[in-house]
Amino acid sequence: GDSVTQMEGPVTLSEEAFLTINCTYTATGYPSLFWYVQYPGEGLQLLLKATKADDKGSNKGFEATYRKETTSFHLEKGSVQVSDSAVYFCALRGGNEKLTFGTGTRLTIIP
Amino acid sequence: ETGVTQSPTHLIKTRGQQVTLRCSSQSGHNTVSWYQQALGQGPQFIFQYYREEENGRGNFPPRFSGLQFPNYSSELNVNALELDDSALYLCASSSGPRDEAFFGQGTRLTVV
């Protein structure tokens, strides 16, 4: 079945550092790929998405590129801020229309 | 435009009891999905309702059941609660089964 593997956390960075959170997936066909963010005490918010190979999703300075050859969708940001502290989930939607999530990566940014 | 709202926000139940969680979908949305998020884990798909019919189910036992109403709001019912049912239950609505899902803040269920 479909699965998502993402970088184990927690990740702690200093403000303005470069961020990468790795995500790889297993799925049949051509899934859509997503990054969701969960701030403390809140539900999930869609951060960005990509629906086909080589698409780049971007939002709020975050980017991720759909790499079919490596089955990856790594999240990157050039300069993180304290307000980026949250839990980040990589997810895919395959042919069965359900979202399959990774286990999440907790990110803490230190001023 | 109101977003997805869930009620209650927190509740505590005793093992063996039954619980009903509620979700009001975003205006214009006809699809509701339910997810279970155990502590430190990613959300796990329970089931999806589309236009009042179940439209897919994850690997959860039959004691997890649901309902979608004509106004597209939804309920999640769990019978014979077990300690492992303690989790954050998330509802998401969308304008179709494959469209962007908008999540509510969740209901934190604790089974003691």
mmCIF file of C-alpha atoms in Angstrom:
data_model
loop_
_atom_site.group_PDB
_atom_site.id
_atom_site.type_symbol
_atom_site.label_atom_id
_atom_site.label_comp_id
_atom_site.label_asym_id
_atom_site.label_seq_id
_atom_site.Cartn_x
_atom_site.Cartn_y
_atom_site.Cartn_z
ATOM 1 C CA GLY A 1 0.000 0.000 0.000
ATOM 2 C CA ASP A 2 0.881 3.673 -0.047
ATOM 3 C CA SER A 3 3.377 4.938 2.511
ATOM 4 C CA VAL A 4 5.336 8.077 3.377
ATOM 5 C CA THR A 5 8.665 8.171 5.183
ATOM 6 C CA GLN A 6 9.915 11.459 6.509
ATOM 7 C CA MET A 7 12.909 12.667 8.412
ATOM 8 C CA GLU A 8 12.886 11.834 12.091
ATOM 9 C CA GLY A 9 12.759 14.779 14.432
ATOM 10 C CA PRO A 10 12.970 16.834 16.377
ATOM 11 C CA VAL A 11 14.922 19.360 14.344
ATOM 12 C CA THR A 12 16.320 22.455 16.053
ATOM 13 C CA LEU A 13 17.781 25.325 14.038
ATOM 14 C CA SER A 14 18.859 28.885 14.628
ATOM 15 C CA GLU A 15 16.893 31.704 13.044
ATOM 16 C CA GLU A 16 17.912 32.382 9.416
ATOM 17 C CA ALA A 17 19.351 28.882 8.980
ATOM 18 C CA PHE A 18 18.598 26.752 5.906
ATOM 19 C CA LEU A 19 15.981 24.057 6.384
ATOM 20 C CA THR A 20 15.585 20.688 4.696
ATOM 21 C CA ILE A 21 13.098 18.056 5.816
ATOM 22 C CA ASN A 22 13.370 14.867 3.788
ATOM 23 C CA CYS A 23 10.352 12.958 2.538
ATOM 24 C CA THR A 24 10.170 9.851 0.374
ATOM 25 C CA TYR A 25 7.112 7.917 -0.668
ATOM 26 C CA THR A 26 5.885 4.598 -2.000
ATOM 27 C CA ALA A 27 2.768 4.561 -4.139
ATOM 28 C CA THR A 28 1.371 3.023 -7.274
ATOM 29 C CA GLY A 29 0.553 5.288 -10.147
ATOM 30 C CA TYR A 30 0.980 9.032 -9.929
ATOM 31 C CA PRO A 31 0.075 10.384 -6.512
ATOM 32 C CA SER A 32 -0.326 14.031 -5.572
ATOM 33 C CA LEU A 33 2.102 15.156 -2.873
ATOM 34 C CA PHE A 34 1.573 17.587 -0.017
ATOM 35 C CA TRP A 35 3.225 19.245 2.938
ATOM 36 C CA TYR A 36 0.977 20.124 5.864
ATOM 37 C CA VAL A 37 1.934 22.161 8.939
ATOM 38 C CA GLN A 38 0.459 21.854 12.423
ATOM 39 C CA TYR A 39 0.981 24.718 14.852
ATOM 40 C CA PRO A 40 0.527 24.053 18.585
ATOM 41 C CA GLY A 41 -3.112 23.476 19.490
ATOM 42 C CA GLU A 42 -4.303 23.746 15.909
ATOM 43 C CA GLY A 43 -5.398 21.450 13.114
ATOM 44 C CA LEU A 44 -3.466 20.771 9.944
ATOM 45 C CA GLN A 45 -2.946 23.495 7.359
ATOM 46 C CA LEU A 46 -1.938 22.829 3.789
ATOM 47 C CA LEU A 47 1.470 24.414 3.205
ATOM 48 C CA LEU A 48 2.100 23.427 -0.406
ATOM 49 C CA LYS A 49 1.378 20.738 -2.959
ATOM 50 C CA ALA A 50 2.484 19.257 -6.272
ATOM 51 C CA THR A 51 0.341 17.109 -8.509
ATOM 52 C CA LYS A 52 2.767 15.771 -11.114
ATOM 53 C CA ALA A 53 6.432 14.960 -11.632
ATOM 54 C CA ASP A 54 8.832 17.933 -11.648
ATOM 55 C CA ASP A 55 6.163 20.280 -10.271
ATOM 56 C CA LYS A 56 7.434 22.653 -7.609
ATOM 57 C CA GLY A 57 5.082 23.668 -4.843
ATOM 58 C CA SER A 58 5.842 26.860 -2.938
ATOM 59 C CA ASN A 59 4.312 28.978 -0.197
ATOM 60 C CA LYS A 60 5.564 31.350 2.527
ATOM 61 C CA GLY A 61 9.180 30.823 1.421
ATOM 62 C CA PHE A 62 8.917 27.033 1.583
ATOM 63 C CA GLU A 63 9.478 24.925 -1.535
ATOM 64 C CA ALA A 64 9.303 21.256 -2.489
ATOM 65 C CA THR A 65 9.832 19.560 -5.866
ATOM 66 C CA TYR A 66 8.065 16.357 -6.932
ATOM 67 C CA ARG A 67 10.895 13.995 -7.927
ATOM 68 C CA LYS A 68 9.457 10.833 -9.433
ATOM 69 C CA GLU A 69 12.864 9.281 -10.189
ATOM 70 C CA THR A 70 13.822 9.377 -6.496
ATOM 71 C CA THR A 71 10.219 9.211 -5.159
ATOM 72 C CA SER A 72 10.958 12.243 -3.015
ATOM 73 C CA PHE A 73 9.337 15.533 -2.037
ATOM 74 C CA HIS A 74 11.820 17.255 0.289
ATOM 75 C CA LEU A 75 10.753 20.478 2.006
ATOM 76 C CA GLU A 76 13.202 23.407 1.951
ATOM 77 C CA LYS A 77 13.348 26.990 3.163
ATOM 78 C CA GLY A 78 16.287 29.307 2.731
ATOM 79 C CA SER A 79 15.959 31.285 5.967
ATOM 80 C CA VAL A 80 13.738 30.066 8.790
ATOM 81 C CA GLN A 81 12.020 32.244 11.368
ATOM 82 C CA VAL A 82 10.902 31.583 14.935
ATOM 83 C CA SER A 83 7.301 31.601 13.653
ATOM 84 C CA ASP A 84 8.093 28.527 11.517
ATOM 85 C CA SER A 85 8.282 26.385 14.662
ATOM 86 C CA ALA A 86 5.645 23.678 14.193
ATOM 87 C CA VAL A 87 5.195 20.034 13.203
ATOM 88 C CA TYR A 88 5.476 19.349 9.463
ATOM 89 C CA PHE A 89 3.789 16.395 7.753
ATOM 90 C CA CYS A 90 4.498 15.033 4.308
ATOM 91 C CA ALA A 91 1.507 13.334 2.690
ATOM 92 C CA LEU A 92 0.339 11.777 -0.536
ATOM 93 C CA ARG A 93 -3.011 11.164 -2.174
ATOM 94 C CA GLY A 94 -3.082 8.104 -4.364
ATOM 95 C CA GLY A 95 -5.696 6.414 -6.488
ATOM 96 C CA ASN A 96 -7.905 5.566 -3.515
ATOM 97 C CA GLU A 97 -8.371 9.303 -2.803
ATOM 98 C CA LYS A 98 -7.307 9.095 0.845
ATOM 99 C CA LEU A 99 -4.438 11.109 2.308
ATOM 100 C CA THR A 100 -1.532 9.037 3.648
ATOM 101 C CA PHE A 101 0.702 10.942 6.087
ATOM 102 C CA GLY A 102 4.210 10.546 7.380
ATOM 103 C CA THR A 103 4.874 10.556 11.111
ATOM 104 C CA GLY A 104 5.690 14.259 11.231
ATOM 105 C CA THR A 105 8.842 16.272 11.968
ATOM 106 C CA ARG A 106 8.851 18.710 14.870
ATOM 107 C CA LEU A 107 10.799 21.864 13.997
ATOM 108 C CA THR A 108 11.983 24.332 16.622
ATOM 109 C CA ILE A 109 13.652 27.595 15.624
ATOM 110 C CA ILE A 110 15.827 29.346 18.221
ATOM 111 C CA PRO A 111 16.193 33.139 18.074
ATOM 112 C CA GLU B 1 -17.188 31.877 5.353
ATOM 113 C CA THR B 2 -16.789 29.614 8.370
ATOM 114 C CA GLY B 3 -14.181 26.920 8.359
ATOM 115 C CA VAL B 4 -14.386 23.346 9.566
ATOM 116 C CA THR B 5 -15.536 23.175 13.162
ATOM 117 C CA GLN B 6 -15.412 20.166 15.463
ATOM 118 C CA SER B 7 -17.057 19.493 18.787
ATOM 119 C CA PRO B 8 -16.300 18.889 21.516
ATOM 120 C CA THR B 9 -12.680 20.048 21.696
ATOM 121 C CA HIS B 10 -11.796 17.681 24.526
ATOM 122 C CA LEU B 11 -13.495 14.810 26.269
ATOM 123 C CA ILE B 12 -12.697 11.983 28.619
ATOM 124 C CA LYS B 13 -14.440 8.616 28.415
ATOM 125 C CA THR B 14 -14.170 5.336 30.255
ATOM 126 C CA ARG B 15 -13.117 2.118 28.547
ATOM 127 C CA GLY B 16 -16.143 0.310 27.111
ATOM 128 C CA GLN B 17 -18.206 3.470 26.648
ATOM 129 C CA GLN B 18 -19.406 4.920 23.370
ATOM 130 C CA VAL B 19 -18.580 8.370 21.974
ATOM 131 C CA THR B 20 -19.893 10.618 19.216
ATOM 132 C CA LEU B 21 -17.747 13.333 17.668
ATOM 133 C CA ARG B 22 -19.181 16.018 15.418
ATOM 134 C CA CYS B 23 -17.909 17.984 12.453
ATOM 135 C CA SER B 24 -19.419 20.887 10.540
ATOM 136 C CA SER B 25 -17.975 21.106 7.073
ATOM 137 C CA GLN B 26 -16.937 24.310 5.375
ATOM 138 C CA SER B 27 -19.640 26.033 3.356
ATOM 139 C CA GLY B 28 -19.960 24.544 -0.128
ATOM 140 C CA HIS B 29 -18.128 21.326 0.758
ATOM 141 C CA ASN B 30 -19.816 17.944 0.182
ATOM 142 C CA THR B 31 -17.018 15.628 1.328
ATOM 143 C CA VAL B 32 -15.877 14.893 4.870
ATOM 144 C CA SER B 33 -12.951 12.712 5.928
ATOM 145 C CA TRP B 34 -12.026 11.577 9.428
ATOM 146 C CA TYR B 35 -8.512 10.892 10.701
ATOM 147 C CA GLN B 36 -7.068 9.549 13.953
ATOM 148 C CA GLN B 37 -3.804 11.101 15.129
ATOM 149 C CA ALA B 38 -2.139 9.266 17.991
ATOM 150 C CA LEU B 39 0.401 11.181 20.049
ATOM 151 C CA GLY B 40 3.617 11.708 18.096
ATOM 152 C CA GLN B 41 2.211 10.096 14.953
ATOM 153 C CA GLY B 42 0.786 11.246 11.651
ATOM 154 C CA PRO B 43 -2.958 11.193 11.014
ATOM 155 C CA GLN B 44 -4.403 7.840 9.953
ATOM 156 C CA PHE B 45 -7.373 7.756 7.561
ATOM 157 C CA ILE B 46 -10.550 6.339 9.124
ATOM 158 C CA PHE B 47 -13.160 6.931 6.414
ATOM 159 C CA GLN B 48 -14.567 9.445 3.975
ATOM 160 C CA TYR B 49 -18.150 10.484 3.239
ATOM 161 C CA TYR B 50 -19.210 11.994 -0.062
ATOM 162 C CA ARG B 51 -22.769 13.235 -0.532
ATOM 163 C CA GLU B 52 -23.973 11.197 2.473
ATOM 164 C CA GLU B 53 -22.409 7.897 1.336
ATOM 165 C CA GLU B 54 -19.277 6.221 2.670
ATOM 166 C CA ASN B 55 -16.622 6.646 -0.009
ATOM 167 C CA GLY B 56 -13.637 4.740 1.320
ATOM 168 C CA ARG B 57 -12.484 3.303 4.611
ATOM 169 C CA GLY B 58 -9.117 2.811 6.240
ATOM 170 C CA ASN B 59 -7.908 -0.045 8.389
ATOM 171 C CA PHE B 60 -10.208 0.540 11.377
ATOM 172 C CA PRO B 61 -12.583 -1.981 12.993
ATOM 173 C CA PRO B 62 -16.366 -1.790 12.519
ATOM 174 C CA ARG B 63 -16.835 -0.219 15.948
ATOM 175 C CA PHE B 64 -15.711 2.982 14.203
ATOM 176 C CA SER B 65 -18.726 4.173 12.240
ATOM 177 C CA GLY B 66 -19.872 7.413 10.723
ATOM 178 C CA LEU B 67 -22.678 9.378 9.229
ATOM 179 C CA GLN B 68 -23.032 12.359 6.939
ATOM 180 C CA PHE B 69 -26.152 14.493 7.014
ATOM 181 C CA PRO B 70 -27.955 16.323 4.169
ATOM 182 C CA ASN B 71 -26.189 19.554 5.166
ATOM 183 C CA TYR B 72 -22.896 17.604 4.819
ATOM 184 C CA SER B 73 -22.003 17.804 8.477
ATOM 185 C CA SER B 74 -20.764 14.526 9.876
ATOM 186 C CA GLU B 75 -20.471 12.350 12.968
ATOM 187 C CA LEU B 76 -17.879 9.822 13.998
ATOM 188 C CA ASN B 77 -19.093 7.168 16.435
ATOM 189 C CA VAL B 78 -16.818 4.833 18.333
ATOM 190 C CA ASN B 79 -18.297 1.948 20.338
ATOM 191 C CA ALA B 80 -16.670 -0.151 23.052
ATOM 192 C CA LEU B 81 -13.874 2.342 23.606
ATOM 193 C CA GLU B 82 -10.385 0.993 24.221
ATOM 194 C CA LEU B 83 -7.418 2.737 25.822
ATOM 195 C CA ASP B 84 -5.661 2.830 22.424
ATOM 196 C CA ASP B 85 -8.500 4.938 21.032
ATOM 197 C CA SER B 86 -7.048 7.885 22.936
ATOM 198 C CA ALA B 87 -5.983 10.304 20.205
ATOM 199 C CA LEU B 88 -6.713 13.542 18.392
ATOM 200 C CA TYR B 89 -9.549 13.019 15.924
ATOM 201 C CA LEU B 90 -9.402 15.292 12.909
ATOM 202 C CA CYS B 91 -12.155 16.080 10.469
ATOM 203 C CA ALA B 92 -11.441 17.508 7.030
ATOM 204 C CA SER B 93 -13.895 18.786 4.450
ATOM 205 C CA SER B 94 -13.432 19.383 0.737
ATOM 206 C CA SER B 95 -15.464 20.301 -2.298
ATOM 207 C CA GLY B 96 -14.920 16.823 -3.719
ATOM 208 C CA PRO B 97 -13.154 13.551 -2.830
ATOM 209 C CA ARG B 98 -9.908 14.583 -4.539
ATOM 210 C CA ASP B 99 -9.989 18.299 -3.769
ATOM 211 C CA GLU B 100 -7.986 20.190 -1.177
ATOM 212 C CA ALA B 101 -8.854 19.088 2.349
ATOM 213 C CA PHE B 102 -9.425 21.744 5.013
ATOM 214 C CA PHE B 103 -8.937 20.469 8.552
ATOM 215 C CA GLY B 104 -10.676 21.349 11.768
ATOM 216 C CA GLN B 105 -8.809 21.808 15.046
ATOM 217 C CA GLY B 106 -9.671 18.317 16.179
ATOM 218 C CA THR B 107 -11.235 16.615 19.182
ATOM 219 C CA ARG B 108 -8.857 15.302 21.823
ATOM 220 C CA LEU B 109 -10.308 12.017 23.161
ATOM 221 C CA THR B 110 -8.856 10.445 26.275
ATOM 222 C CA VAL B 111 -9.993 6.956 27.271
ATOM 223 C CA VAL B 112 -9.305 5.968 30.875
#
